[in-house]
mmCIF file of C-alpha atoms and ligand atoms in Angstrom:
data_model
loop_
_atom_site.group_PDB
_atom_site.id
_atom_site.type_symbol
_atom_site.label_atom_id
_atom_site.label_comp_id
_atom_site.label_asym_id
_atom_site.label_seq_id
_atom_site.Cartn_x
_atom_site.Cartn_y
_atom_site.Cartn_z
ATOM 1 C CA MET V 448 -70.161 -16.710 61.299
ATOM 2 C CA ALA V 449 -70.953 -20.174 62.685
ATOM 3 C CA GLN V 450 -69.088 -22.749 60.691
ATOM 4 C CA LEU V 451 -71.201 -25.761 61.359
ATOM 5 C CA GLY V 452 -71.368 -29.022 59.487
ATOM 6 C CA THR V 453 -67.616 -29.171 58.863
ATOM 7 C CA ARG V 454 -67.058 -32.397 60.724
ATOM 8 C CA THR V 455 -66.162 -35.571 58.908
ATOM 9 C CA ALA V 456 -67.705 -38.908 59.753
ATOM 10 C CA GLY V 457 -66.152 -41.034 62.475
ATOM 11 C CA GLU V 458 -64.927 -40.136 65.898
ATOM 12 C CA THR V 459 -64.501 -36.401 66.406
ATOM 13 C CA GLN V 460 -62.341 -34.601 68.939
ATOM 14 C CA THR V 461 -65.601 -33.736 70.682
ATOM 15 C CA ASP V 462 -66.478 -37.409 71.053
ATOM 16 C CA ARG V 463 -63.046 -38.236 72.445
ATOM 17 C CA HIS V 464 -63.189 -35.487 75.048
ATOM 18 C CA ILE V 465 -66.693 -36.365 76.130
ATOM 19 C CA ALA V 466 -65.710 -40.033 76.491
ATOM 20 C CA MET V 467 -62.854 -39.043 78.835
ATOM 21 C CA VAL V 468 -65.172 -36.953 80.969
ATOM 22 C CA GLU V 469 -67.859 -39.600 81.080
ATOM 23 C CA GLU V 470 -65.331 -42.183 82.168
ATOM 24 C CA HIS V 471 -63.316 -40.218 84.720
ATOM 25 C CA SER V 472 -65.381 -37.271 85.995
ATOM 26 C CA ALA V 473 -68.117 -37.411 88.591
ATOM 27 C CA HIS V 474 -71.454 -37.171 86.822
ATOM 28 C CA ASN V 475 -72.655 -34.149 88.740
ATOM 29 C CA TYR V 476 -73.309 -32.170 85.554
ATOM 30 C CA ALA V 477 -75.100 -32.952 82.265
ATOM 31 C CA PRO V 478 -73.369 -30.553 79.875
ATOM 32 C CA LEU V 479 -74.431 -29.939 76.312
ATOM 33 C CA PRO V 480 -72.219 -32.036 73.996
ATOM 34 C CA VAL V 481 -69.823 -29.274 73.026
ATOM 35 C CA VAL V 482 -66.137 -29.130 74.023
ATOM 36 C CA ILE V 483 -64.943 -25.554 73.994
ATOM 37 C CA ALA V 484 -61.308 -24.865 73.289
ATOM 38 C CA ARG V 485 -61.095 -21.106 72.701
ATOM 39 C CA GLY V 486 -63.037 -17.977 73.464
ATOM 40 C CA GLU V 487 -62.924 -14.442 72.123
ATOM 41 C CA GLY V 488 -65.540 -11.898 73.152
ATOM 42 C CA CYS V 489 -68.984 -13.521 72.806
ATOM 43 C CA TRP V 490 -67.763 -16.288 70.582
ATOM 44 C CA VAL V 491 -66.276 -19.646 71.457
ATOM 45 C CA THR V 492 -64.709 -22.322 69.256
ATOM 46 C CA ASP V 493 -64.857 -26.023 70.014
ATOM 47 C CA VAL V 494 -62.172 -28.669 69.610
ATOM 48 C CA ASP V 495 -63.444 -29.539 66.120
ATOM 49 C CA GLY V 496 -63.311 -25.936 64.970
ATOM 50 C CA ASP V 497 -67.012 -25.118 65.172
ATOM 51 C CA LYS V 498 -67.926 -21.650 66.354
ATOM 52 C CA TYR V 499 -70.760 -20.720 68.720
ATOM 53 C CA LEU V 500 -72.261 -17.600 70.228
ATOM 54 C CA ASP V 501 -72.018 -17.882 74.012
ATOM 55 C CA MET V 502 -75.423 -16.918 75.417
ATOM 56 C CA LEU V 503 -74.818 -18.236 78.896
ATOM 57 C CA SER V 504 -71.595 -16.422 79.904
ATOM 58 C CA ALA V 505 -70.820 -19.115 82.491
ATOM 59 C CA TYR V 506 -73.967 -18.165 84.422
ATOM 60 C CA SER V 507 -72.941 -14.463 84.241
ATOM 61 C CA ALA V 508 -69.342 -14.983 85.318
ATOM 62 C CA VAL V 509 -68.178 -13.962 81.837
ATOM 63 C CA ASN V 510 -70.083 -10.648 81.730
ATOM 64 C CA PHE V 511 -67.165 -8.933 79.919
ATOM 65 C CA GLY V 512 -66.729 -11.689 77.368
ATOM 66 C CA HIS V 513 -63.922 -14.137 76.849
ATOM 67 C CA ASN V 514 -60.350 -12.998 76.709
ATOM 68 C CA HIS V 515 -61.049 -9.339 77.537
ATOM 69 C CA THR V 516 -57.802 -7.533 76.819
ATOM 70 C CA GLU V 517 -57.657 -5.441 79.987
ATOM 71 C CA ILE V 518 -58.649 -8.299 82.267
ATOM 72 C CA ARG V 519 -56.159 -10.635 80.606
ATOM 73 C CA GLU V 520 -53.427 -8.000 80.933
ATOM 74 C CA ALA V 521 -54.203 -7.410 84.626
ATOM 75 C CA PHE V 522 -54.107 -11.181 85.174
ATOM 76 C CA THR V 523 -50.835 -11.796 83.358
ATOM 77 C CA ARG V 524 -49.135 -8.741 84.856
ATOM 78 C CA GLN V 525 -50.042 -9.845 88.347
ATOM 79 C CA ALA V 526 -49.277 -13.511 87.587
ATOM 80 C CA HIS V 527 -45.704 -12.424 86.831
ATOM 81 C CA THR V 528 -45.440 -10.354 89.996
ATOM 82 C CA LEU V 529 -47.136 -11.914 93.025
ATOM 83 C CA THR V 530 -50.008 -14.393 93.229
ATOM 84 C CA LEU V 531 -50.566 -15.579 96.779
ATOM 85 C CA THR V 532 -49.437 -14.531 100.203
ATOM 86 C CA SER V 533 -52.358 -15.686 102.363
ATOM 87 C CA ARG V 534 -53.775 -13.127 104.747
ATOM 88 C CA ALA V 535 -51.057 -13.913 107.246
ATOM 89 C CA PHE V 536 -49.365 -10.962 105.527
ATOM 90 C CA HIS V 537 -50.630 -7.942 103.675
ATOM 91 C CA ASN V 538 -50.288 -7.741 99.937
ATOM 92 C CA ASP V 539 -50.158 -4.583 97.817
ATOM 93 C CA GLN V 540 -53.268 -5.376 95.746
ATOM 94 C CA PHE V 541 -55.662 -5.956 98.644
ATOM 95 C CA GLY V 542 -55.891 -2.405 99.978
ATOM 96 C CA PRO V 543 -56.617 -0.844 96.590
ATOM 97 C CA PHE V 544 -59.204 -3.575 95.897
ATOM 98 C CA CYS V 545 -60.976 -2.895 99.200
ATOM 99 C CA GLU V 546 -61.016 0.810 98.484
ATOM 100 C CA LEU V 547 -62.375 0.375 94.985
ATOM 101 C CA ILE V 548 -65.118 -2.172 95.722
ATOM 102 C CA THR V 549 -66.384 -0.273 98.791
ATOM 103 C CA SER V 550 -66.456 3.009 96.862
ATOM 104 C CA ILE V 551 -68.373 1.455 93.932
ATOM 105 C CA THR V 552 -70.877 -0.355 96.158
ATOM 106 C CA GLY V 553 -71.143 2.298 98.863
ATOM 107 C CA TYR V 554 -70.459 0.069 101.889
ATOM 108 C CA ASP V 555 -67.874 0.593 104.645
ATOM 109 C CA MET V 556 -66.200 -2.801 104.511
ATOM 110 C CA VAL V 557 -65.620 -5.878 102.412
ATOM 111 C CA LEU V 558 -64.811 -9.459 103.299
ATOM 112 C CA PRO V 559 -63.258 -11.245 100.279
ATOM 113 C CA MET V 560 -63.792 -14.929 99.533
ATOM 114 C CA ASN V 561 -63.497 -17.052 96.371
ATOM 115 C CA THR V 562 -66.647 -18.848 95.289
ATOM 116 C CA GLY V 563 -70.189 -17.629 95.575
ATOM 117 C CA ALA V 564 -71.170 -20.333 98.037
ATOM 118 C CA GLU V 565 -68.376 -19.219 100.355
ATOM 119 C CA ALA V 566 -69.586 -15.634 100.192
ATOM 120 C CA VAL V 567 -73.121 -16.776 101.059
ATOM 121 C CA GLU V 568 -71.762 -18.759 103.992
ATOM 122 C CA THR V 569 -69.873 -15.640 105.035
ATOM 123 C CA ALA V 570 -73.065 -13.568 104.931
ATOM 124 C CA LEU V 571 -74.837 -16.194 107.073
ATOM 125 C CA LYS V 572 -72.016 -16.111 109.638
ATOM 126 C CA THR V 573 -72.174 -12.303 109.594
ATOM 127 C CA ALA V 574 -75.921 -12.317 110.316
ATOM 128 C CA ARG V 575 -75.655 -14.898 113.070
ATOM 129 C CA ARG V 576 -72.796 -13.150 114.858
ATOM 130 C CA TRP V 577 -74.486 -9.766 114.429
ATOM 131 C CA GLY V 578 -77.628 -11.348 115.874
ATOM 132 C CA TYR V 579 -75.825 -12.554 118.977
ATOM 133 C CA GLU V 580 -73.545 -9.567 119.578
ATOM 134 C CA VAL V 581 -75.609 -6.617 118.369
ATOM 135 C CA LYS V 582 -79.259 -7.615 118.248
ATOM 136 C CA GLY V 583 -78.978 -9.657 121.466
ATOM 137 C CA VAL V 584 -80.425 -12.994 120.332
ATOM 138 C CA GLU V 585 -79.677 -15.861 122.708
ATOM 139 C CA GLU V 586 -76.723 -17.929 121.457
ATOM 140 C CA ASN V 587 -77.567 -20.784 119.113
ATOM 141 C CA LYS V 588 -81.132 -19.529 118.628
ATOM 142 C CA ALA V 589 -80.640 -17.333 115.528
ATOM 143 C CA GLU V 590 -83.020 -17.882 112.607
ATOM 144 C CA ILE V 591 -82.446 -16.828 109.023
ATOM 145 C CA ILE V 592 -85.263 -16.607 106.506
ATOM 146 C CA CYS V 593 -84.772 -17.655 102.907
ATOM 147 C CA CYS V 594 -87.052 -17.972 99.907
ATOM 148 C CA THR V 595 -88.644 -20.827 98.033
ATOM 149 C CA SER V 596 -86.932 -21.845 94.770
ATOM 150 C CA ASN V 597 -83.750 -20.087 95.917
ATOM 151 C CA PHE V 598 -80.280 -20.912 94.683
ATOM 152 C CA HIS V 599 -77.317 -19.837 96.845
ATOM 153 C CA GLY V 600 -74.738 -22.513 96.143
ATOM 154 C CA ARG V 601 -73.888 -26.112 96.934
ATOM 155 C CA THR V 602 -72.385 -26.416 100.416
ATOM 156 C CA ILE V 603 -74.215 -28.456 103.027
ATOM 157 C CA THR V 604 -75.412 -25.386 104.939
ATOM 158 C CA VAL V 605 -76.500 -23.604 101.783
ATOM 159 C CA ILE V 606 -78.510 -26.604 100.497
ATOM 160 C CA SER V 607 -80.001 -26.938 103.978
ATOM 161 C CA PHE V 608 -82.403 -24.192 103.016
ATOM 162 C CA SER V 609 -82.938 -25.179 99.380
ATOM 163 C CA ASP V 610 -86.268 -26.692 98.291
ATOM 164 C CA ASP V 611 -84.831 -28.043 95.046
ATOM 165 C CA PRO V 612 -85.624 -31.787 94.965
ATOM 166 C CA CYS V 613 -82.345 -32.432 93.095
ATOM 167 C CA ASN V 614 -80.424 -31.503 96.244
ATOM 168 C CA GLY V 615 -80.192 -34.822 97.937
ATOM 169 C CA PRO V 616 -80.057 -37.021 99.807
ATOM 170 C CA PHE V 617 -77.318 -35.134 101.650
ATOM 171 C CA GLY V 618 -78.765 -34.701 105.145
ATOM 172 C CA PRO V 619 -78.583 -34.188 108.037
ATOM 173 C CA PHE V 620 -78.846 -30.490 107.317
ATOM 174 C CA THR V 621 -77.904 -27.334 109.164
ATOM 175 C CA PRO V 622 -80.719 -26.018 111.354
ATOM 176 C CA GLY V 623 -81.724 -22.389 111.836
ATOM 177 C CA PHE V 624 -83.357 -21.585 108.501
ATOM 178 C CA ARG V 625 -86.949 -21.031 107.419
ATOM 179 C CA LEU V 626 -88.368 -20.771 103.926
ATOM 180 C CA VAL V 627 -90.996 -18.281 102.844
ATOM 181 C CA LYS V 628 -92.632 -17.873 99.445
ATOM 182 C CA TYR V 629 -90.478 -15.824 97.060
ATOM 183 C CA GLY V 630 -92.265 -12.701 95.980
ATOM 184 C CA ALA V 631 -94.640 -12.574 98.970
ATOM 185 C CA ALA V 632 -93.540 -9.865 101.419
ATOM 186 C CA ASP V 633 -96.408 -10.671 103.798
ATOM 187 C CA ALA V 634 -95.034 -14.193 104.199
ATOM 188 C CA LEU V 635 -91.687 -12.744 105.255
ATOM 189 C CA GLU V 636 -93.271 -10.572 107.936
ATOM 190 C CA THR V 637 -95.299 -13.487 109.283
ATOM 191 C CA ALA V 638 -92.217 -15.717 109.555
ATOM 192 C CA ILE V 639 -90.164 -13.218 111.544
ATOM 193 C CA THR V 640 -89.674 -14.012 115.240
ATOM 194 C CA PRO V 641 -87.606 -12.236 117.932
ATOM 195 C CA ASN V 642 -84.779 -14.664 116.972
ATOM 196 C CA THR V 643 -84.740 -13.724 113.291
ATOM 197 C CA VAL V 644 -81.392 -12.178 112.365
ATOM 198 C CA GLY V 645 -81.414 -12.146 108.598
ATOM 199 C CA PHE V 646 -83.384 -12.457 105.389
ATOM 200 C CA LEU V 647 -81.510 -13.799 102.393
ATOM 201 C CA VAL V 648 -82.951 -13.009 98.966
ATOM 202 C CA GLU V 649 -82.050 -12.950 95.272
ATOM 203 C CA PRO V 650 -83.436 -9.786 93.660
ATOM 204 C CA ILE V 651 -84.158 -11.975 90.614
ATOM 205 C CA GLN V 652 -83.853 -15.740 90.959
ATOM 206 C CA GLY V 653 -81.514 -16.931 88.249
ATOM 207 C CA GLU V 654 -81.234 -20.668 88.815
ATOM 208 C CA GLY V 655 -84.830 -20.787 90.014
ATOM 209 C CA GLY V 656 -85.985 -19.932 86.486
ATOM 210 C CA ILE V 657 -85.357 -16.174 85.929
ATOM 211 C CA ASN V 658 -88.119 -15.407 88.489
ATOM 212 C CA ILE V 659 -88.792 -11.675 88.767
ATOM 213 C CA PRO V 660 -90.650 -10.768 91.941
ATOM 214 C CA PRO V 661 -93.726 -8.446 91.829
ATOM 215 C CA ASP V 662 -92.951 -4.715 91.661
ATOM 216 C CA GLY V 663 -92.425 -3.309 95.124
ATOM 217 C CA TYR V 664 -91.421 -6.656 96.653
ATOM 218 C CA LEU V 665 -87.854 -5.630 97.486
ATOM 219 C CA THR V 666 -89.019 -2.285 98.862
ATOM 220 C CA LYS V 667 -91.531 -4.002 101.131
ATOM 221 C CA CYS V 668 -88.941 -6.541 102.256
ATOM 222 C CA ARG V 669 -86.580 -3.668 103.045
ATOM 223 C CA GLU V 670 -89.247 -1.967 105.181
ATOM 224 C CA ILE V 671 -90.103 -5.174 107.002
ATOM 225 C CA CYS V 672 -86.457 -5.946 107.737
ATOM 226 C CA THR V 673 -85.884 -2.422 109.058
ATOM 227 C CA LYS V 674 -89.020 -2.530 111.203
ATOM 228 C CA HIS V 675 -88.037 -5.869 112.831
ATOM 229 C CA ASN V 676 -84.284 -5.243 113.043
ATOM 230 C CA VAL V 677 -83.464 -8.070 110.635
ATOM 231 C CA LEU V 678 -80.529 -7.852 108.197
ATOM 232 C CA MET V 679 -81.604 -7.792 104.578
ATOM 233 C CA MET V 680 -79.000 -9.762 102.635
ATOM 234 C CA ALA V 681 -79.107 -9.597 98.852
ATOM 235 C CA ASP V 682 -77.441 -12.395 96.909
ATOM 236 C CA GLU V 683 -76.376 -10.521 93.748
ATOM 237 C CA ILE V 684 -73.855 -13.142 92.681
ATOM 238 C CA GLN V 685 -75.708 -13.635 89.382
ATOM 239 C CA THR V 686 -77.749 -10.436 89.110
ATOM 240 C CA GLY V 687 -75.088 -7.993 90.179
ATOM 241 C CA LEU V 688 -72.397 -6.104 88.266
ATOM 242 C CA ALA V 689 -74.637 -4.765 85.492
ATOM 243 C CA ARG V 690 -76.324 -7.974 84.280
ATOM 244 C CA THR V 691 -79.908 -6.717 84.775
ATOM 245 C CA GLY V 692 -79.385 -3.196 83.484
ATOM 246 C CA LYS V 693 -78.377 -1.671 86.820
ATOM 247 C CA LEU V 694 -75.119 -2.079 88.649
ATOM 248 C CA PHE V 695 -77.064 -4.110 91.222
ATOM 249 C CA ALA V 696 -80.547 -5.526 90.669
ATOM 250 C CA VAL V 697 -81.773 -4.088 94.001
ATOM 251 C CA GLN V 698 -81.357 -0.639 92.426
ATOM 252 C CA HIS V 699 -84.405 -1.282 90.227
ATOM 253 C CA GLU V 700 -86.301 -0.546 93.444
ATOM 254 C CA ASN V 701 -83.737 1.811 94.988
ATOM 255 C CA VAL V 702 -83.250 -0.635 97.839
ATOM 256 C CA ARG V 703 -80.040 -0.798 99.856
ATOM 257 C CA PRO V 704 -79.586 -4.175 101.506
ATOM 258 C CA ASP V 705 -77.622 -4.405 104.749
ATOM 259 C CA VAL V 706 -75.426 -7.095 103.298
ATOM 260 C CA LEU V 707 -74.488 -7.376 99.604
ATOM 261 C CA ILE V 708 -73.108 -10.648 98.224
ATOM 262 C CA LEU V 709 -71.083 -10.648 95.006
ATOM 263 C CA GLY V 710 -69.267 -13.280 93.003
ATOM 264 C CA LYS V 711 -69.234 -14.623 89.451
ATOM 265 C CA ALA V 712 -68.458 -11.582 87.219
ATOM 266 C CA LEU V 713 -66.305 -10.082 89.976
ATOM 267 C CA GLY V 714 -63.632 -12.536 88.858
ATOM 268 C CA GLY V 715 -63.725 -11.149 85.303
ATOM 269 C CA GLY V 716 -64.391 -14.606 83.876
ATOM 270 C CA VAL V 717 -60.857 -15.556 84.834
ATOM 271 C CA MET V 718 -60.914 -16.835 88.391
ATOM 272 C CA PRO V 719 -63.245 -17.243 91.370
ATOM 273 C CA VAL V 720 -63.587 -13.982 93.317
ATOM 274 C CA SER V 721 -66.443 -13.316 95.686
ATOM 275 C CA ALA V 722 -67.108 -10.698 98.343
ATOM 276 C CA VAL V 723 -69.487 -9.726 101.086
ATOM 277 C CA LEU V 724 -70.068 -6.044 101.727
ATOM 278 C CA ALA V 725 -71.661 -4.304 104.694
ATOM 279 C CA ASP V 726 -71.254 -1.286 106.941
ATOM 280 C CA LYS V 727 -69.028 -1.194 110.051
ATOM 281 C CA GLU V 728 -71.831 -1.876 112.572
ATOM 282 C CA ILE V 729 -72.405 -5.204 110.824
ATOM 283 C CA MET V 730 -69.097 -6.321 109.308
ATOM 284 C CA GLY V 731 -67.338 -5.131 112.430
ATOM 285 C CA VAL V 732 -68.491 -8.278 114.248
ATOM 286 C CA PHE V 733 -65.571 -10.259 112.815
ATOM 287 C CA ASP V 734 -62.393 -10.332 114.864
ATOM 288 C CA PRO V 735 -59.066 -12.009 113.973
ATOM 289 C CA GLY V 736 -59.452 -15.737 113.628
ATOM 290 C CA SER V 737 -63.277 -15.785 113.434
ATOM 291 C CA HIS V 738 -63.421 -16.269 109.661
ATOM 292 C CA GLY V 739 -61.078 -16.496 106.712
ATOM 293 C CA SER V 740 -59.879 -18.136 103.548
ATOM 294 C CA THR V 741 -56.382 -19.033 102.364
ATOM 295 C CA PHE V 742 -57.093 -17.686 98.911
ATOM 296 C CA GLY V 743 -59.575 -14.919 99.773
ATOM 297 C CA GLY V 744 -58.153 -11.516 98.931
ATOM 298 C CA ASN V 745 -55.120 -12.914 97.126
ATOM 299 C CA PRO V 746 -53.224 -10.444 94.952
ATOM 300 C CA LEU V 747 -54.052 -12.165 91.710
ATOM 301 C CA ALA V 748 -57.788 -12.174 92.489
ATOM 302 C CA CYS V 749 -57.655 -8.546 93.640
ATOM 303 C CA ALA V 750 -55.875 -7.417 90.471
ATOM 304 C CA VAL V 751 -58.380 -9.188 88.236
ATOM 305 C CA ALA V 752 -61.355 -7.943 90.248
ATOM 306 C CA MET V 753 -60.064 -4.370 90.095
ATOM 307 C CA ALA V 754 -59.762 -4.650 86.314
ATOM 308 C CA ALA V 755 -63.316 -6.035 86.113
ATOM 309 C CA LEU V 756 -64.771 -3.309 88.390
ATOM 310 C CA THR V 757 -62.902 -0.601 86.499
ATOM 311 C CA ILE V 758 -64.195 -1.524 83.052
ATOM 312 C CA LEU V 759 -67.641 -2.222 84.471
ATOM 313 C CA THR V 760 -68.116 1.321 85.654
ATOM 314 C CA ARG V 761 -65.975 3.129 83.102
ATOM 315 C CA ASP V 762 -67.672 1.551 80.117
ATOM 316 C CA ASN V 763 -71.096 1.748 81.691
ATOM 317 C CA TYR V 764 -72.134 -1.876 81.192
ATOM 318 C CA ALA V 765 -75.303 -1.425 83.240
ATOM 319 C CA ASP V 766 -76.731 0.986 80.666
ATOM 320 C CA ARG V 767 -75.549 -1.251 77.887
ATOM 321 C CA ALA V 768 -77.367 -4.283 79.366
ATOM 322 C CA ALA V 769 -80.560 -2.241 79.590
ATOM 323 C CA GLU V 770 -80.230 -0.695 76.132
ATOM 324 C CA LEU V 771 -79.601 -4.035 74.432
ATOM 325 C CA GLY V 772 -81.674 -6.231 76.703
ATOM 326 C CA THR V 773 -84.955 -4.360 76.919
ATOM 327 C CA PRO V 774 -85.668 -4.323 73.166
ATOM 328 C CA PHE V 775 -84.344 -7.885 72.850
ATOM 329 C CA ILE V 776 -86.904 -9.093 75.416
ATOM 330 C CA GLU V 777 -89.655 -7.299 73.517
ATOM 331 C CA ARG V 778 -88.494 -8.893 70.293
ATOM 332 C CA LEU V 779 -88.444 -12.364 71.850
ATOM 333 C CA LYS V 780 -92.057 -11.771 72.884
ATOM 334 C CA THR V 781 -93.003 -11.451 69.221
ATOM 335 C CA ILE V 782 -92.043 -15.068 68.512
ATOM 336 C CA LYS V 783 -95.203 -16.920 67.646
ATOM 337 C CA SER V 784 -95.040 -20.347 69.167
ATOM 338 C CA PRO V 785 -97.778 -22.167 71.052
ATOM 339 C CA LEU V 786 -94.989 -23.697 73.178
ATOM 340 C CA ILE V 787 -93.991 -20.445 74.818
ATOM 341 C CA LYS V 788 -95.613 -19.727 78.146
ATOM 342 C CA GLU V 789 -93.818 -16.461 78.920
ATOM 343 C CA VAL V 790 -90.793 -14.399 77.993
ATOM 344 C CA ARG V 791 -89.418 -12.399 80.912
ATOM 345 C CA GLY V 792 -86.226 -10.719 81.903
ATOM 346 C CA ARG V 793 -84.340 -7.583 82.982
ATOM 347 C CA GLY V 794 -81.442 -6.250 81.045
ATOM 348 C CA LEU V 795 -79.575 -9.222 79.623
ATOM 349 C CA LEU V 796 -80.903 -11.798 82.109
ATOM 350 C CA ILE V 797 -83.698 -13.361 80.107
ATOM 351 C CA GLY V 798 -85.848 -16.463 80.421
ATOM 352 C CA ILE V 799 -88.124 -18.064 77.821
ATOM 353 C CA GLU V 800 -90.489 -20.259 79.764
ATOM 354 C CA LEU V 801 -91.965 -23.098 77.736
ATOM 355 C CA LYS V 802 -95.218 -24.881 78.444
ATOM 356 C CA PRO V 803 -94.865 -28.387 79.928
ATOM 357 C CA GLU V 804 -96.116 -29.917 76.647
ATOM 358 C CA ALA V 805 -92.953 -28.600 74.947
ATOM 359 C CA GLY V 806 -91.140 -31.437 76.672
ATOM 360 C CA GLY V 807 -88.538 -29.426 78.588
ATOM 361 C CA ALA V 808 -86.123 -26.662 77.689
ATOM 362 C CA LYS V 809 -83.093 -28.914 77.370
ATOM 363 C CA LYS V 810 -83.984 -30.238 73.930
ATOM 364 C CA PHE V 811 -84.355 -26.694 72.669
ATOM 365 C CA CYS V 812 -80.930 -25.805 74.051
ATOM 366 C CA LYS V 813 -79.578 -28.765 72.082
ATOM 367 C CA LYS V 814 -81.277 -27.543 68.926
ATOM 368 C CA LEU V 815 -79.939 -24.049 69.490
ATOM 369 C CA LYS V 816 -76.476 -25.525 69.832
ATOM 370 C CA GLU V 817 -76.886 -27.092 66.385
ATOM 371 C CA GLU V 818 -77.718 -23.560 65.195
ATOM 372 C CA GLY V 819 -74.537 -22.152 66.746
ATOM 373 C CA ILE V 820 -75.977 -20.768 69.980
ATOM 374 C CA LEU V 821 -74.953 -21.951 73.434
ATOM 375 C CA CYS V 822 -77.465 -21.521 76.212
ATOM 376 C CA LYS V 823 -78.706 -23.616 79.075
ATOM 377 C CA GLU V 824 -82.038 -24.480 80.596
ATOM 378 C CA SER V 825 -82.824 -22.954 83.995
ATOM 379 C CA HIS V 826 -84.967 -25.439 85.842
ATOM 380 C CA ASP V 827 -86.841 -27.761 83.483
ATOM 381 C CA HIS V 828 -88.870 -25.424 81.326
ATOM 382 C CA VAL V 829 -86.952 -22.147 81.012
ATOM 383 C CA ILE V 830 -84.403 -21.350 78.318
ATOM 384 C CA ARG V 831 -82.001 -18.900 79.888
ATOM 385 C CA ILE V 832 -80.484 -16.215 77.641
ATOM 386 C CA ALA V 833 -77.648 -14.329 79.288
ATOM 387 C CA PRO V 834 -74.917 -13.349 76.780
ATOM 388 C CA PRO V 835 -71.830 -11.388 77.765
ATOM 389 C CA LEU V 836 -72.685 -7.723 78.222
ATOM 390 C CA ILE V 837 -70.159 -6.802 75.520
ATOM 391 C CA ILE V 838 -72.422 -8.455 72.931
ATOM 392 C CA GLU V 839 -73.182 -6.357 69.862
ATOM 393 C CA GLN V 840 -76.523 -5.679 68.294
ATOM 394 C CA LYS V 841 -75.649 -7.625 65.142
ATOM 395 C CA ASP V 842 -74.934 -10.730 67.217
ATOM 396 C CA LEU V 843 -78.248 -10.360 69.014
ATOM 397 C CA ASP V 844 -79.973 -10.053 65.632
ATOM 398 C CA TRP V 845 -78.152 -13.177 64.442
ATOM 399 C CA ALA V 846 -79.240 -15.021 67.565
ATOM 400 C CA PHE V 847 -82.822 -13.806 67.363
ATOM 401 C CA GLU V 848 -83.354 -15.293 63.906
ATOM 402 C CA ARG V 849 -82.157 -18.675 65.144
ATOM 403 C CA ILE V 850 -84.069 -18.666 68.412
ATOM 404 C CA LYS V 851 -87.192 -17.711 66.458
ATOM 405 C CA ARG V 852 -86.675 -20.428 63.908
ATOM 406 C CA VAL V 853 -86.052 -23.165 66.528
ATOM 407 C CA LEU V 854 -89.103 -22.189 68.511
ATOM 408 C CA GLU V 855 -91.434 -21.618 65.571
ATOM 409 C CA GLU V 856 -90.443 -24.792 63.775
ATOM 410 C CA ALA V 857 -90.970 -26.940 66.843
HETATM 411 C C1 PLP B 1734 -73.879 -19.129 91.106
HETATM 412 C C2 PLP B 1734 -74.595 -18.618 92.303
HETATM 413 C C3 PLP B 1734 -74.158 -18.915 93.609
HETATM 414 C C4 PLP B 1734 -72.990 -19.858 93.874
HETATM 415 O O1 PLP B 1734 -71.795 -19.456 93.334
HETATM 416 P P1 PLP B 1734 -70.573 -20.482 93.170
HETATM 417 O O2 PLP B 1734 -69.422 -19.629 92.750
HETATM 418 O O3 PLP B 1734 -71.027 -21.483 92.135
HETATM 419 O O4 PLP B 1734 -70.414 -21.119 94.501
HETATM 420 C C5 PLP B 1734 -74.831 -18.358 94.669
HETATM 421 N N1 PLP B 1734 -75.890 -17.573 94.476
HETATM 422 C C6 PLP B 1734 -76.355 -17.280 93.238
HETATM 423 C C7 PLP B 1734 -77.534 -16.370 93.102
HETATM 424 C C8 PLP B 1734 -75.761 -17.804 92.112
HETATM 425 O O5 PLP B 1734 -76.225 -17.544 90.897
#
């Protein structure tokens, strides 16, 4: 499978590409030293011909694997037909997309955007406007509650309520947000005031370190939001669309948020497609001109998203993620290493948290790369394992042996 060790001495293609990036790209990322040139299913090949198992899936954007036939066909068909009209006009992919995504999610209406951060911004605008026009909060007084160690994107407003110390200095920040401890429903209730319009939460925190809240947390948050007339907004950009073994991670607790935020896998691993979903009483607050996006709802994005949503439900990826992920998590727990603090996960969203004395997860991700596995640390001490949901058992077995060896030999 992995064909490692084939490189000759001297400058490799990999070195050349990395030098170009180092020289001419902003240094806002610290990627592993691998330059991917091709992808097929769960496997990618780098510019020097080495093959790796992708166990990150572009942070869950590639849930259906690389180069999925039906997604690629939908993309190329639409690329040859019509790609962009703007919403100044209708296009013939948008209506069917709206109908499909609302029927799958069970909400009345959708507002399409492109990136995840834009969808989060859209949800925040929805909650504020709903607060003023429906709940009756005095203008400019709305408060939105968010959680500690959240990740909702990179725009100025979104990082205004992040407590990640890496996020700065970029102030002054957008006011109107409060942070409460993730996983503590009581803290949410205490923080609510008559001006609170929304509560934004990730059902499992992906970037925060694969943090799974205590059982019953989402249910309690739902009750508290209902009791105080506050919109519960679930950011399912990473956890949604089958990743955790349910179509949406809130379904582990049978919770229905007022506002559902989707992104990443919605674009089928091909292009950025995000969406905010809510019922009429909430999404109805937008009127023409109050929000928009030149590319949001474009026919190419709609065609790709429809292909992704169709295979997602038809091929039952949620069950697949649970069937493959649950035993894999149990197996990872059998790895005997004094460096492991905890193995946790749901479906195929898995974190291996290392003790601080292990010296950080990054060096283990580098070692796994040498073994032919690509994954990425989540925060400093967590190795995140999130392969495409199309992964096969034999590939998981192959990966397990290598993860075990790297951790046990350390
Ligand atoms: C990735 C992510 C975002 C941001 O999405 P972008 O497309 O990178 O803007 C927001 N929320 C969560 C939970 C995410 O994982």
